[in-house]
Amino acid sequence: MSSTPRLYVTQDLAAGAAFALDDAQSNYLLRVLRLGPGGPVRVFNGRDGEWDARIGDVQGKRAQLEPEIQVRPQPDVPASAPILLFAPVKKAETDFIVEKATELGAARICPVLTERTQTRTVRLDRFSKIALEAAEQTERLDLPEVAELQPLAAALDALADGTRIIFCDERGDDTDAPWGGESGRAGPMAEVLASLAEAPVAILIGPEGGFTPEERDWLRGRGDTQPVSLGPRILRAETAAVAALSVWQALKGDWR
Amino acid sequence: MSSTPRLYVTQDLAAGAAFALDDAQSNYLLRVLRLGPGGPVRVFNGRDGEWDARIGDVQGKRAQLEPEIQVRPQPDVPASAPILLFAPVKKAETDFIVEKATELGAARICPVLTERTQTRTVRLDRFSKIALEAAEQTERLDLPEVAELQPLAAALDALADGTRIIFCDERGDDTDAPWGGESGRAGPMAEVLASLAEAPVAILIGPEGGFTPEERDWLRGRGDTQPVSLGPRILRAETAAVAALSVWQALKGDWR
């Protein structure tokens, strides 16, 4: 873990092009970390890569920041970066999902309403702040997009054409049908991923209590879903989200 | 998710062999869930499988429980069930690791002291309680063993002969050497796991700040470790623990 503070900024980054940090970031560097002029900072803005920078003039409560040298270019977002669709659960667990999805490289984080979703309002500004802080900490060079809460069907319809939906079906191995068919059992995640052609992917995690039988039938009847099982134990929603993103990155994503 | 409450008990389970629940479990069933005599409960003890049971007589604050029929036999612990070795981090995150390791089927949960471990005391009774509640919720039929905090070297030496140690090396891809050798780079987790022979396995997660260079050299110099990388982003310790256990279960464990 680097000990140099790492900040996301909105300003353009170029050598020698100093700019003023906002009050919160200035306070963090000057008061919390007790840095002064010349202090080292790393910055990224999601466009211009990562820069070594130094604190410049301090006027009142606000510090100038001077980018010096680009240490990493801005990478393309990997085509394999998954979208996460999840039903919000309790506050701490939902915050956790947003933080971990950012660490695990999700391109977009989409809360969705399902029939059993308990939480019917989410605070987009809160999610954005959590994602920003996680991106700073995890050394991402971009921020995940955080979407408004929307009904499941609308969220699926809004996906790009050709997106495969990895539908994590908590009770997927309960039915008698052989897996793989539209109404059949969910296959082991590793086995299903191995059989998938390269395509944009969205991972769908249900709420506490799972999807209703009607939702499961509807999901399985769509041509773009692939039910997968996450093993013999019942996972909490936040565990399932982290587990599915991890297995995806290990097998099809940027951990390879 | 089943709506029938699920309890871990210490008593033997056999048809018709009623026993008294303790005060806490009685209170949970009678006051929190507002169940009464005849109310359905599922119970397991780590030895006798899972039983459908009913609440029997209630005397004062304590309820009798009457096991009726075994609904799942006690399975053998899968030979693939991993041991988790981790350096305790902050309280909430450490609790989280214990909970999630239980959900993800860890056979044993071992807090270890490394040079950069910030937390030098842990409460074994607290970990045991968290693991018990997670086992009840996740429908495990056994409890993970929770070990006392011990120095890393002692914890590794205490592993059964032949155990492979999957050493999650946060900065494993920083060195110039080719991966796979004793002092070389860490390989992608999926690739390394695919190359492993079947053997008992322990997954080792470092503290915030990672292992020291000396610890990394020492770990890589042992004959029983396999350094693996968890991708290009820096993961928090608790994220790494959940991610590594998930990928293990998907590729080599009981999700297959």
Short mmCIF file of C-alpha atoms in Angstrom, two decimals:
data_model
loop_
_atom_site.label_atom_id
_atom_site.label_comp_id
_atom_site.label_asym_id
_atom_site.label_seq_id
_atom_site.Cartn_x
_atom_site.Cartn_y
_atom_site.Cartn_z
CA MET A 1 0.00 0.00 0.00
CA SER A 2 1.42 3.32 -1.04
CA SER A 3 1.74 5.91 1.69
CA THR A 4 1.41 8.82 -0.74
CA PRO A 5 -2.14 10.18 -0.60
CA ARG A 6 -4.16 9.54 -3.74
CA LEU A 7 -6.93 11.88 -4.83
CA TYR A 8 -9.56 11.94 -7.51
CA VAL A 9 -9.97 15.42 -8.98
CA THR A 10 -12.21 16.80 -11.68
CA GLN A 11 -9.67 19.21 -13.18
CA ASP A 12 -7.54 18.51 -16.24
CA LEU A 13 -4.09 17.18 -15.45
CA ALA A 14 -1.01 18.45 -17.29
CA ALA A 15 2.58 19.16 -16.25
CA GLY A 16 2.87 22.50 -14.50
CA ALA A 17 -0.84 23.30 -14.79
CA ALA A 18 -1.56 24.09 -11.15
CA PHE A 19 -5.11 24.30 -9.84
CA ALA A 20 -6.86 24.87 -6.51
CA LEU A 21 -8.14 21.85 -4.60
CA ASP A 22 -11.56 22.13 -3.03
CA ASP A 23 -12.02 22.76 0.68
CA ALA A 24 -12.52 19.13 1.64
CA GLN A 25 -9.44 17.87 -0.17
CA SER A 26 -7.37 20.81 1.06
CA ASN A 27 -8.47 20.09 4.61
CA TYR A 28 -7.60 16.41 4.21
CA LEU A 29 -4.07 17.13 3.01
CA LEU A 30 -3.27 20.11 5.25
CA ARG A 31 -5.07 19.26 8.49
CA VAL A 32 -5.63 15.48 8.52
CA LEU A 33 -2.34 14.44 6.92
CA ARG A 34 -0.49 17.59 8.08
CA LEU A 35 1.20 18.07 4.73
CA GLY A 36 2.45 21.47 3.57
CA PRO A 37 3.80 23.06 0.38
CA GLY A 38 5.93 20.53 -1.51
CA GLY A 39 4.10 17.55 -0.03
CA PRO A 40 3.63 14.64 -2.45
CA VAL A 41 0.20 13.65 -3.76
CA ARG A 42 -0.98 11.34 -6.51
CA VAL A 43 -3.95 12.44 -8.57
CA PHE A 44 -6.22 11.02 -11.28
CA ASN A 45 -9.32 12.30 -12.99
CA GLY A 46 -10.53 9.34 -15.04
CA ARG A 47 -9.22 10.94 -18.25
CA ASP A 48 -5.54 11.88 -18.02
CA GLY A 49 -3.95 8.93 -16.24
CA GLU A 50 -2.22 9.15 -12.87
CA TRP A 51 0.13 11.98 -11.93
CA ASP A 52 2.73 12.65 -9.31
CA ALA A 53 1.91 16.09 -7.98
CA ARG A 54 3.00 18.43 -5.20
CA ILE A 55 1.16 20.79 -2.95
CA GLY A 56 1.84 24.36 -4.10
CA ASP A 57 0.80 27.63 -2.50
CA VAL A 58 -1.59 27.49 0.39
CA GLN A 59 -3.96 30.45 0.63
CA GLY A 60 -6.20 30.35 3.66
CA LYS A 61 -7.84 26.96 3.77
CA ARG A 62 -7.16 26.04 0.16
CA ALA A 63 -4.13 24.38 -1.33
CA GLN A 64 -2.93 24.58 -4.90
CA LEU A 65 -1.90 21.32 -6.53
CA GLU A 66 0.85 21.14 -9.16
CA PRO A 67 0.90 18.03 -11.38
CA GLU A 68 4.52 17.19 -12.24
CA ILE A 69 4.79 13.95 -14.16
CA GLN A 70 2.42 11.35 -15.48
CA VAL A 71 3.22 8.01 -13.82
CA ARG A 72 0.52 5.91 -15.49
CA PRO A 73 -1.33 6.63 -18.73
CA GLN A 74 -5.11 6.40 -18.78
CA PRO A 75 -5.95 2.81 -19.77
CA ASP A 76 -8.98 1.90 -21.80
CA VAL A 77 -11.67 0.42 -19.60
CA PRO A 78 -11.21 -3.32 -20.17
CA ALA A 79 -13.92 -4.77 -22.38
CA SER A 80 -14.27 -7.42 -19.68
CA ALA A 81 -15.18 -4.93 -16.93
CA PRO A 82 -18.55 -6.17 -15.63
CA ILE A 83 -21.68 -4.25 -14.78
CA LEU A 84 -23.16 -5.07 -11.37
CA LEU A 85 -26.93 -5.10 -10.95
CA PHE A 86 -28.02 -5.62 -7.36
CA ALA A 87 -31.07 -5.19 -5.17
CA PRO A 88 -30.26 -2.78 -2.32
CA VAL A 89 -30.26 -4.42 1.10
CA LYS A 90 -29.62 -2.83 4.50
CA LYS A 91 -27.62 0.38 4.54
CA ALA A 92 -24.26 -0.92 5.75
CA GLU A 93 -24.41 -3.93 3.45
CA THR A 94 -25.44 -1.82 0.47
CA ASP A 95 -22.59 0.63 1.10
CA PHE A 96 -20.30 -2.36 1.28
CA ILE A 97 -21.48 -3.67 -2.09
CA VAL A 98 -20.74 -0.31 -3.73
CA GLU A 99 -17.28 -0.14 -2.14
CA LYS A 100 -16.33 -3.71 -3.02
CA ALA A 101 -17.70 -3.52 -6.57
CA THR A 102 -15.41 -0.53 -7.09
CA GLU A 103 -12.41 -2.43 -5.72
CA LEU A 104 -13.29 -5.38 -7.92
CA GLY A 105 -13.36 -3.34 -11.09
CA ALA A 106 -17.08 -3.02 -11.88
CA ALA A 107 -17.60 -0.58 -14.76
CA ARG A 108 -21.12 0.36 -13.67
CA ILE A 109 -23.04 -0.17 -10.43
CA CYS A 110 -26.80 -0.36 -10.85
CA PRO A 111 -29.20 -0.71 -7.93
CA VAL A 112 -32.40 -2.41 -9.08
CA LEU A 113 -35.88 -2.87 -7.64
CA THR A 114 -37.13 -6.44 -7.44
CA GLU A 115 -40.35 -7.71 -5.90
CA ARG A 116 -38.66 -8.56 -2.62
CA THR A 117 -36.36 -5.54 -2.47
CA GLN A 118 -36.82 -4.05 1.00
CA THR A 119 -35.06 -0.76 0.35
CA ARG A 120 -36.96 1.35 -2.11
CA THR A 121 -34.87 4.50 -2.02
CA VAL A 122 -31.13 4.91 -2.37
CA ARG A 123 -28.95 7.97 -2.18
CA LEU A 124 -27.04 8.33 -5.38
CA ASP A 125 -24.75 11.01 -3.94
CA ARG A 126 -23.82 8.67 -1.10
CA PHE A 127 -23.03 5.81 -3.50
CA SER A 128 -20.96 8.14 -5.67
CA LYS A 129 -18.92 9.28 -2.67
CA ILE A 130 -18.29 5.69 -1.54
CA ALA A 131 -17.24 4.69 -5.06
CA LEU A 132 -14.93 7.70 -5.34
CA GLU A 133 -13.17 6.94 -2.04
CA ALA A 134 -12.83 3.26 -2.95
CA ALA A 135 -11.37 4.18 -6.36
CA GLU A 136 -8.79 6.43 -4.66
CA GLN A 137 -7.82 3.64 -2.29
CA THR A 138 -7.77 0.76 -4.77
CA GLU A 139 -5.63 2.64 -7.31
CA ARG A 140 -8.20 2.58 -10.06
CA LEU A 141 -7.72 5.27 -12.69
CA ASP A 142 -11.42 5.66 -13.35
CA LEU A 143 -14.62 5.83 -11.36
CA PRO A 144 -17.40 3.32 -11.82
CA GLU A 145 -20.60 4.83 -13.11
CA VAL A 146 -23.30 4.73 -10.44
CA ALA A 147 -26.82 4.47 -11.82
CA GLU A 148 -30.16 5.59 -10.38
CA LEU A 149 -32.34 2.95 -8.76
CA GLN A 150 -34.66 1.50 -11.38
CA PRO A 151 -36.97 -1.48 -11.79
CA LEU A 152 -35.21 -4.71 -12.75
CA ALA A 153 -36.86 -4.99 -16.16
CA ALA A 154 -35.93 -1.43 -17.10
CA ALA A 155 -32.35 -1.94 -15.95
CA LEU A 156 -31.97 -5.08 -18.06
CA ASP A 157 -33.55 -3.44 -21.09
CA ALA A 158 -31.09 -0.54 -20.77
CA LEU A 159 -28.07 -2.83 -21.17
CA ALA A 160 -26.11 -2.66 -24.42
CA ASP A 161 -27.16 -5.12 -27.10
CA GLY A 162 -25.39 -8.43 -26.76
CA THR A 163 -24.77 -8.14 -23.00
CA ARG A 164 -24.86 -11.50 -21.23
CA ILE A 165 -26.60 -11.39 -17.86
CA ILE A 166 -25.01 -13.68 -15.27
CA PHE A 167 -28.00 -14.33 -13.07
CA CYS A 168 -26.79 -15.51 -9.65
CA ASP A 169 -29.64 -17.79 -8.67
CA GLU A 170 -29.42 -18.45 -4.94
CA ARG A 171 -31.74 -21.43 -5.11
CA GLY A 172 -30.76 -22.39 -8.61
CA ASP A 173 -30.01 -25.99 -7.83
CA ASP A 174 -33.36 -26.73 -6.23
CA THR A 175 -35.30 -27.57 -9.35
CA ASP A 176 -35.41 -30.99 -10.95
CA ALA A 177 -34.68 -29.91 -14.49
CA PRO A 178 -31.17 -30.32 -15.91
CA TRP A 179 -29.27 -27.08 -15.80
CA GLY A 180 -28.50 -24.94 -18.79
CA GLY A 181 -31.95 -24.75 -20.33
CA GLU A 182 -34.24 -21.77 -20.09
CA SER A 183 -36.07 -23.18 -17.12
CA GLY A 184 -33.36 -25.49 -15.92
CA ARG A 185 -30.92 -25.57 -13.08
CA ALA A 186 -28.16 -23.05 -12.58
CA GLY A 187 -24.70 -24.36 -13.43
CA PRO A 188 -21.57 -23.96 -11.31
CA MET A 189 -20.23 -20.47 -11.99
CA ALA A 190 -16.77 -21.55 -13.19
CA GLU A 191 -18.28 -24.06 -15.61
CA VAL A 192 -20.77 -21.58 -17.02
CA LEU A 193 -18.14 -18.85 -17.45
CA ALA A 194 -15.82 -21.26 -19.26
CA SER A 195 -18.59 -21.89 -21.81
CA LEU A 196 -19.37 -18.20 -22.43
CA ALA A 197 -18.19 -16.43 -25.55
CA GLU A 198 -16.52 -13.07 -24.99
CA ALA A 199 -19.26 -10.46 -24.59
CA PRO A 200 -20.12 -7.52 -22.36
CA VAL A 201 -21.41 -8.92 -19.11
CA ALA A 202 -23.74 -7.88 -16.30
CA ILE A 203 -23.81 -9.74 -12.99
CA LEU A 204 -27.23 -9.82 -11.31
CA ILE A 205 -27.56 -10.36 -7.55
CA GLY A 206 -30.96 -10.70 -5.90
CA PRO A 207 -32.24 -9.25 -2.62
CA GLU A 208 -32.34 -10.93 0.78
CA GLY A 209 -34.97 -13.60 0.28
CA GLY A 210 -34.06 -14.05 -3.37
CA PHE A 211 -36.09 -13.55 -6.50
CA THR A 212 -39.74 -14.62 -6.59
CA PRO A 213 -40.63 -17.74 -8.62
CA GLU A 214 -42.23 -15.44 -11.21
CA GLU A 215 -39.07 -13.35 -11.49
CA ARG A 216 -36.94 -16.47 -11.83
CA ASP A 217 -39.14 -17.84 -14.60
CA TRP A 218 -39.09 -14.50 -16.37
CA LEU A 219 -35.30 -14.19 -16.03
CA ARG A 220 -34.73 -17.70 -17.28
CA GLY A 221 -37.11 -17.16 -20.18
CA ARG A 222 -35.11 -14.21 -21.52
CA GLY A 223 -32.60 -15.11 -24.17
CA ASP A 224 -29.81 -13.08 -22.60
CA THR A 225 -29.53 -14.59 -19.11
CA GLN A 226 -27.32 -17.35 -17.83
CA PRO A 227 -28.26 -18.75 -14.40
CA VAL A 228 -25.29 -19.63 -12.23
CA SER A 229 -24.98 -21.21 -8.81
CA LEU A 230 -22.64 -19.93 -6.09
CA GLY A 231 -22.33 -23.21 -4.25
CA PRO A 232 -24.19 -25.16 -1.59
CA ARG A 233 -24.31 -22.51 1.13
CA ILE A 234 -26.77 -19.62 1.28
CA LEU A 235 -24.78 -16.42 0.76
CA ARG A 236 -25.88 -13.02 1.95
CA ALA A 237 -26.47 -10.59 -0.90
CA GLU A 238 -23.25 -8.67 -0.26
CA THR A 239 -21.21 -11.87 -0.11
CA ALA A 240 -22.73 -13.06 -3.38
CA ALA A 241 -21.86 -9.75 -5.06
CA VAL A 242 -18.20 -9.88 -3.99
CA ALA A 243 -17.92 -13.59 -4.76
CA ALA A 244 -19.39 -13.34 -8.25
CA LEU A 245 -17.28 -10.30 -9.21
CA SER A 246 -14.14 -12.04 -7.91
CA VAL A 247 -14.75 -15.25 -9.83
CA TRP A 248 -15.54 -13.23 -12.94
CA GLN A 249 -12.31 -11.21 -12.71
CA ALA A 250 -10.25 -14.34 -12.02
CA LEU A 251 -11.66 -16.30 -14.97
CA LYS A 252 -12.74 -13.75 -17.58
CA GLY A 253 -11.56 -10.37 -16.39
CA ASP A 254 -8.37 -8.48 -15.70
CA TRP A 255 -6.88 -10.83 -13.10
CA ARG A 256 -5.69 -13.10 -15.91
CA MET B 1 -33.94 -18.02 2.24
CA SER B 2 -35.90 -20.24 4.56
CA SER B 3 -38.17 -18.48 7.02
CA THR B 4 -37.89 -21.29 9.58
CA PRO B 5 -35.40 -20.27 12.28
CA ARG B 6 -32.19 -22.30 12.25
CA LEU B 7 -30.20 -22.89 15.42
CA TYR B 8 -26.89 -24.45 16.30
CA VAL B 9 -27.13 -26.47 19.51
CA THR B 10 -24.59 -28.48 21.46
CA GLN B 11 -26.96 -31.29 22.47
CA ASP B 12 -27.25 -34.64 20.69
CA LEU B 13 -30.05 -34.76 18.13
CA ALA B 14 -32.33 -37.80 17.88
CA ALA B 15 -36.03 -38.27 17.14
CA GLY B 16 -38.13 -37.58 20.20
CA ALA B 17 -35.16 -36.76 22.43
CA ALA B 18 -36.32 -33.39 23.75
CA PHE B 19 -33.92 -31.04 25.50
CA ALA B 20 -34.01 -27.57 27.03
CA LEU B 21 -32.67 -24.67 24.99
CA ASP B 22 -30.52 -22.12 26.78
CA ASP B 23 -31.88 -18.76 27.86
CA ALA B 24 -30.60 -16.84 24.84
CA GLN B 25 -32.03 -19.24 22.27
CA SER B 26 -35.30 -19.52 24.22
CA ASN B 27 -35.56 -15.75 24.31
CA TYR B 28 -34.89 -15.54 20.58
CA LEU B 29 -37.63 -18.02 19.69
CA LEU B 30 -40.24 -16.96 22.27
CA ARG B 31 -39.77 -13.20 22.49
CA VAL B 32 -38.02 -12.06 19.31
CA LEU B 33 -39.78 -14.41 16.89
CA ARG B 34 -42.90 -14.74 19.09
CA LEU B 35 -43.12 -18.48 18.55
CA GLY B 36 -44.85 -20.79 21.02
CA PRO B 37 -45.23 -24.52 21.62
CA GLY B 38 -45.40 -26.39 18.30
CA GLY B 39 -43.43 -23.68 16.49
CA PRO B 40 -41.06 -25.02 13.80
CA VAL B 41 -37.27 -24.80 14.21
CA ARG B 42 -34.34 -26.34 12.34
CA VAL B 43 -31.36 -27.45 14.38
CA PHE B 44 -27.85 -28.77 13.77
CA ASN B 45 -24.96 -29.59 16.08
CA GLY B 46 -22.09 -30.32 13.70
CA ARG B 47 -22.44 -34.08 14.32
CA ASP B 48 -25.95 -35.35 13.68
CA GLY B 49 -27.02 -33.56 10.51
CA GLU B 50 -29.94 -31.14 10.30
CA TRP B 51 -33.29 -31.78 11.99
CA ASP B 52 -36.78 -30.44 11.78
CA ALA B 53 -37.82 -29.79 15.34
CA ARG B 54 -40.67 -28.20 17.25
CA ILE B 55 -40.86 -26.09 20.35
CA GLY B 56 -42.20 -28.23 23.23
CA ASP B 57 -43.08 -27.19 26.75
CA VAL B 58 -42.20 -23.72 27.86
CA GLN B 59 -41.30 -23.40 31.53
CA GLY B 60 -40.63 -19.86 32.65
CA LYS B 61 -38.12 -18.38 30.23
CA ARG B 62 -36.89 -21.66 28.80
CA ALA B 63 -38.27 -23.68 25.92
CA GLN B 64 -37.90 -27.38 25.31
CA LEU B 65 -36.99 -28.42 21.78
CA GLU B 66 -38.16 -31.71 20.26
CA PRO B 67 -36.23 -33.00 17.23
CA GLU B 68 -38.64 -34.81 14.91
CA ILE B 69 -36.98 -35.88 11.69
CA GLN B 70 -33.53 -35.63 10.17
CA VAL B 71 -33.77 -33.60 6.95
CA ARG B 72 -30.06 -33.68 6.01
CA PRO B 73 -27.42 -36.17 7.12
CA GLN B 74 -24.12 -34.86 8.46
CA PRO B 75 -21.79 -34.59 5.47
CA ASP B 76 -18.08 -35.18 5.69
CA VAL B 77 -16.19 -31.90 5.64
CA PRO B 78 -15.06 -31.67 2.00
CA ALA B 79 -11.35 -32.40 1.64
CA SER B 80 -11.26 -29.18 -0.39
CA ALA B 81 -12.47 -26.97 2.48
CA PRO B 82 -9.75 -24.33 2.86
CA ILE B 83 -8.11 -22.97 5.97
CA LEU B 84 -7.99 -19.16 6.13
CA LEU B 85 -4.95 -17.48 7.69
CA PHE B 86 -5.35 -13.71 7.98
CA ALA B 87 -3.82 -10.78 9.81
CA PRO B 88 -6.51 -9.05 11.92
CA VAL B 89 -7.36 -5.56 10.73
CA LYS B 90 -9.84 -3.09 12.20
CA LYS B 91 -12.65 -4.50 14.30
CA ALA B 92 -15.53 -4.25 11.84
CA GLU B 93 -13.42 -5.57 8.97
CA THR B 94 -12.05 -8.44 11.05
CA ASP B 95 -15.56 -9.42 12.15
CA PHE B 96 -16.52 -9.31 8.51
CA ILE B 97 -13.70 -11.66 7.52
CA VAL B 98 -14.81 -14.22 10.12
CA GLU B 99 -18.44 -14.00 8.98
CA LYS B 100 -17.66 -14.25 5.29
CA ALA B 101 -15.11 -17.05 5.71
CA THR B 102 -17.86 -19.04 7.43
CA GLU B 103 -20.30 -18.36 4.59
CA LEU B 104 -17.64 -19.34 2.08
CA GLY B 105 -16.97 -22.70 3.70
CA ALA B 106 -13.63 -22.22 5.45
CA ALA B 107 -12.84 -25.24 7.61
CA ARG B 108 -10.64 -23.26 9.99
CA ILE B 109 -10.16 -19.53 10.61
CA CYS B 110 -6.75 -18.59 11.96
CA PRO B 111 -5.81 -15.01 12.88
CA VAL B 112 -2.04 -14.55 12.55
CA LEU B 113 0.46 -11.94 13.69
CA THR B 114 2.65 -10.47 10.97
CA GLU B 115 5.16 -7.65 11.26
CA ARG B 116 2.68 -5.05 10.08
CA THR B 117 -0.35 -6.43 11.91
CA GLN B 118 -1.92 -3.49 13.73
CA THR B 119 -4.26 -5.48 15.94
CA ARG B 120 -2.37 -7.59 18.42
CA THR B 121 -5.26 -8.96 20.44
CA VAL B 122 -8.39 -10.67 19.25
CA ARG B 123 -11.38 -11.98 21.14
CA LEU B 124 -11.78 -15.65 20.40
CA ASP B 125 -15.23 -15.75 22.01
CA ARG B 126 -16.37 -12.94 19.74
CA PHE B 127 -15.08 -14.69 16.62
CA SER B 128 -16.74 -17.94 17.71
CA LYS B 129 -20.08 -16.21 18.16
CA ILE B 130 -19.85 -14.54 14.74
CA ALA B 131 -18.93 -17.84 13.10
CA LEU B 132 -21.81 -19.61 14.85
CA GLU B 133 -24.38 -17.04 13.72
CA ALA B 134 -23.03 -17.08 10.17
CA ALA B 135 -23.19 -20.90 10.10
CA GLU B 136 -26.83 -20.78 11.24
CA GLN B 137 -27.65 -18.30 8.51
CA THR B 138 -25.69 -19.85 5.66
CA GLU B 139 -27.12 -23.36 6.25
CA ARG B 140 -23.79 -24.96 7.04
CA LEU B 141 -24.04 -28.16 9.04
CA ASP B 142 -20.77 -27.60 10.86
CA LEU B 143 -18.94 -24.73 12.49
CA PRO B 144 -15.54 -23.58 11.32
CA GLU B 145 -12.84 -24.04 13.90
CA VAL B 146 -11.62 -20.65 15.16
CA ALA B 147 -7.98 -20.63 16.25
CA GLU B 148 -6.15 -18.46 18.77
CA LEU B 149 -4.07 -15.58 17.41
CA GLN B 150 -0.51 -16.81 16.83
CA PRO B 151 2.62 -15.66 15.03
CA LEU B 152 2.62 -16.37 11.29
CA ALA B 153 5.52 -18.83 11.42
CA ALA B 154 3.91 -20.86 14.18
CA ALA B 155 0.57 -20.91 12.35
CA LEU B 156 2.21 -22.18 9.17
CA ASP B 157 4.21 -24.80 11.04
CA ALA B 158 1.02 -26.06 12.68
CA LEU B 159 -0.59 -26.90 9.31
CA ALA B 160 -0.96 -30.57 8.39
CA ASP B 161 1.89 -32.03 6.35
CA GLY B 162 1.39 -31.54 2.64
CA THR B 163 -0.79 -28.41 2.99
CA ARG B 164 -0.28 -25.96 0.14
CA ILE B 165 -0.24 -22.33 1.24
CA ILE B 166 -1.85 -19.96 -1.26
CA PHE B 167 -0.02 -16.76 -0.43
CA CYS B 168 -2.03 -13.79 -1.70
CA ASP B 169 0.75 -11.37 -2.52
CA GLU B 170 -0.73 -7.90 -2.86
CA ARG B 171 2.30 -6.52 -4.66
CA GLY B 172 3.23 -9.81 -6.24
CA ASP B 173 3.47 -8.47 -9.75
CA ASP B 174 5.88 -5.69 -8.92
CA THR B 175 9.10 -7.65 -9.19
CA ASP B 176 10.96 -8.24 -12.40
CA ALA B 177 11.47 -11.95 -12.01
CA PRO B 178 9.23 -14.37 -13.90
CA TRP B 179 6.48 -15.71 -11.70
CA GLY B 180 6.35 -19.21 -10.30
CA GLY B 181 9.84 -19.42 -8.87
CA GLU B 182 10.68 -19.09 -5.21
CA SER B 183 11.50 -15.45 -5.51
CA GLY B 184 9.50 -14.75 -8.63
CA ARG B 185 6.28 -13.02 -9.47
CA ALA B 186 2.90 -14.15 -8.24
CA GLY B 187 0.78 -15.80 -10.91
CA PRO B 188 -2.86 -15.06 -11.65
CA MET B 189 -4.93 -16.97 -9.10
CA ALA B 190 -6.97 -19.01 -11.61
CA GLU B 191 -3.84 -20.07 -13.48
CA VAL B 192 -2.00 -21.09 -10.31
CA LEU B 193 -4.98 -23.03 -8.98
CA ALA B 194 -5.36 -24.90 -12.26
CA SER B 195 -1.77 -26.10 -11.93
CA LEU B 196 -2.11 -27.30 -8.31
CA ALA B 197 -2.43 -30.96 -7.46
CA GLU B 198 -5.24 -31.84 -5.05
CA ALA B 199 -3.97 -31.18 -1.53
CA PRO B 200 -5.18 -29.57 1.68
CA VAL B 201 -4.96 -25.82 1.24
CA ALA B 202 -4.50 -22.75 3.39
CA ILE B 203 -5.17 -19.26 2.02
CA LEU B 204 -2.94 -16.55 3.51
CA ILE B 205 -4.04 -12.88 3.48
CA GLY B 206 -1.73 -10.13 4.71
CA PRO B 207 -2.49 -7.07 6.82
CA GLU B 208 -3.22 -3.54 5.65
CA GLY B 209 0.12 -2.46 4.25
CA GLY B 210 1.01 -5.98 3.15
CA PHE B 211 3.84 -8.22 4.17
CA THR B 212 7.32 -6.78 4.69
CA PRO B 213 9.98 -7.57 2.07
CA GLU B 214 11.61 -9.92 4.57
CA GLU B 215 8.35 -11.77 5.15
CA ARG B 216 7.76 -12.06 1.43
CA ASP B 217 11.22 -13.49 0.84
CA TRP B 218 10.76 -15.91 3.69
CA LEU B 219 7.32 -16.98 2.44
CA ARG B 220 8.57 -17.45 -1.09
CA GLY B 221 11.56 -19.40 0.14
CA ARG B 222 9.43 -22.02 1.87
CA GLY B 223 8.72 -25.08 -0.22
CA ASP B 224 5.01 -25.11 0.62
CA THR B 225 3.85 -21.68 -0.56
CA GLN B 226 2.41 -20.57 -3.87
CA PRO B 227 2.28 -16.81 -4.44
CA VAL B 228 -0.84 -15.66 -6.28
CA SER B 229 -1.97 -12.27 -7.54
CA LEU B 230 -5.51 -10.94 -7.11
CA GLY B 231 -5.40 -8.59 -10.04
CA PRO B 232 -4.26 -5.06 -10.82
CA ARG B 233 -6.17 -3.17 -8.14
CA ILE B 234 -5.15 -2.90 -4.49
CA LEU B 235 -7.71 -4.83 -2.46
CA ARG B 236 -8.44 -4.21 1.19
CA ALA B 237 -7.60 -7.19 3.39
CA GLU B 238 -11.24 -8.17 3.87
CA THR B 239 -11.94 -7.96 0.15
CA ALA B 240 -8.90 -10.13 -0.61
CA ALA B 241 -10.07 -12.75 1.90
CA VAL B 242 -13.56 -12.99 0.37
CA ALA B 243 -12.20 -12.89 -3.18
CA ALA B 244 -9.60 -15.62 -2.64
CA LEU B 245 -12.03 -17.94 -0.85
CA SER B 246 -14.63 -17.42 -3.60
CA VAL B 247 -12.22 -18.17 -6.43
CA TRP B 248 -10.95 -21.22 -4.55
CA GLN B 249 -14.47 -22.61 -4.02
CA ALA B 250 -15.42 -21.93 -7.65
CA LEU B 251 -12.35 -23.65 -9.10
CA LYS B 252 -11.24 -26.26 -6.59
CA GLY B 253 -13.90 -26.40 -3.88
CA ASP B 254 -17.51 -27.35 -3.45
CA TRP B 255 -19.04 -24.92 -5.95
CA ARG B 256 -18.11 -27.30 -8.74
#
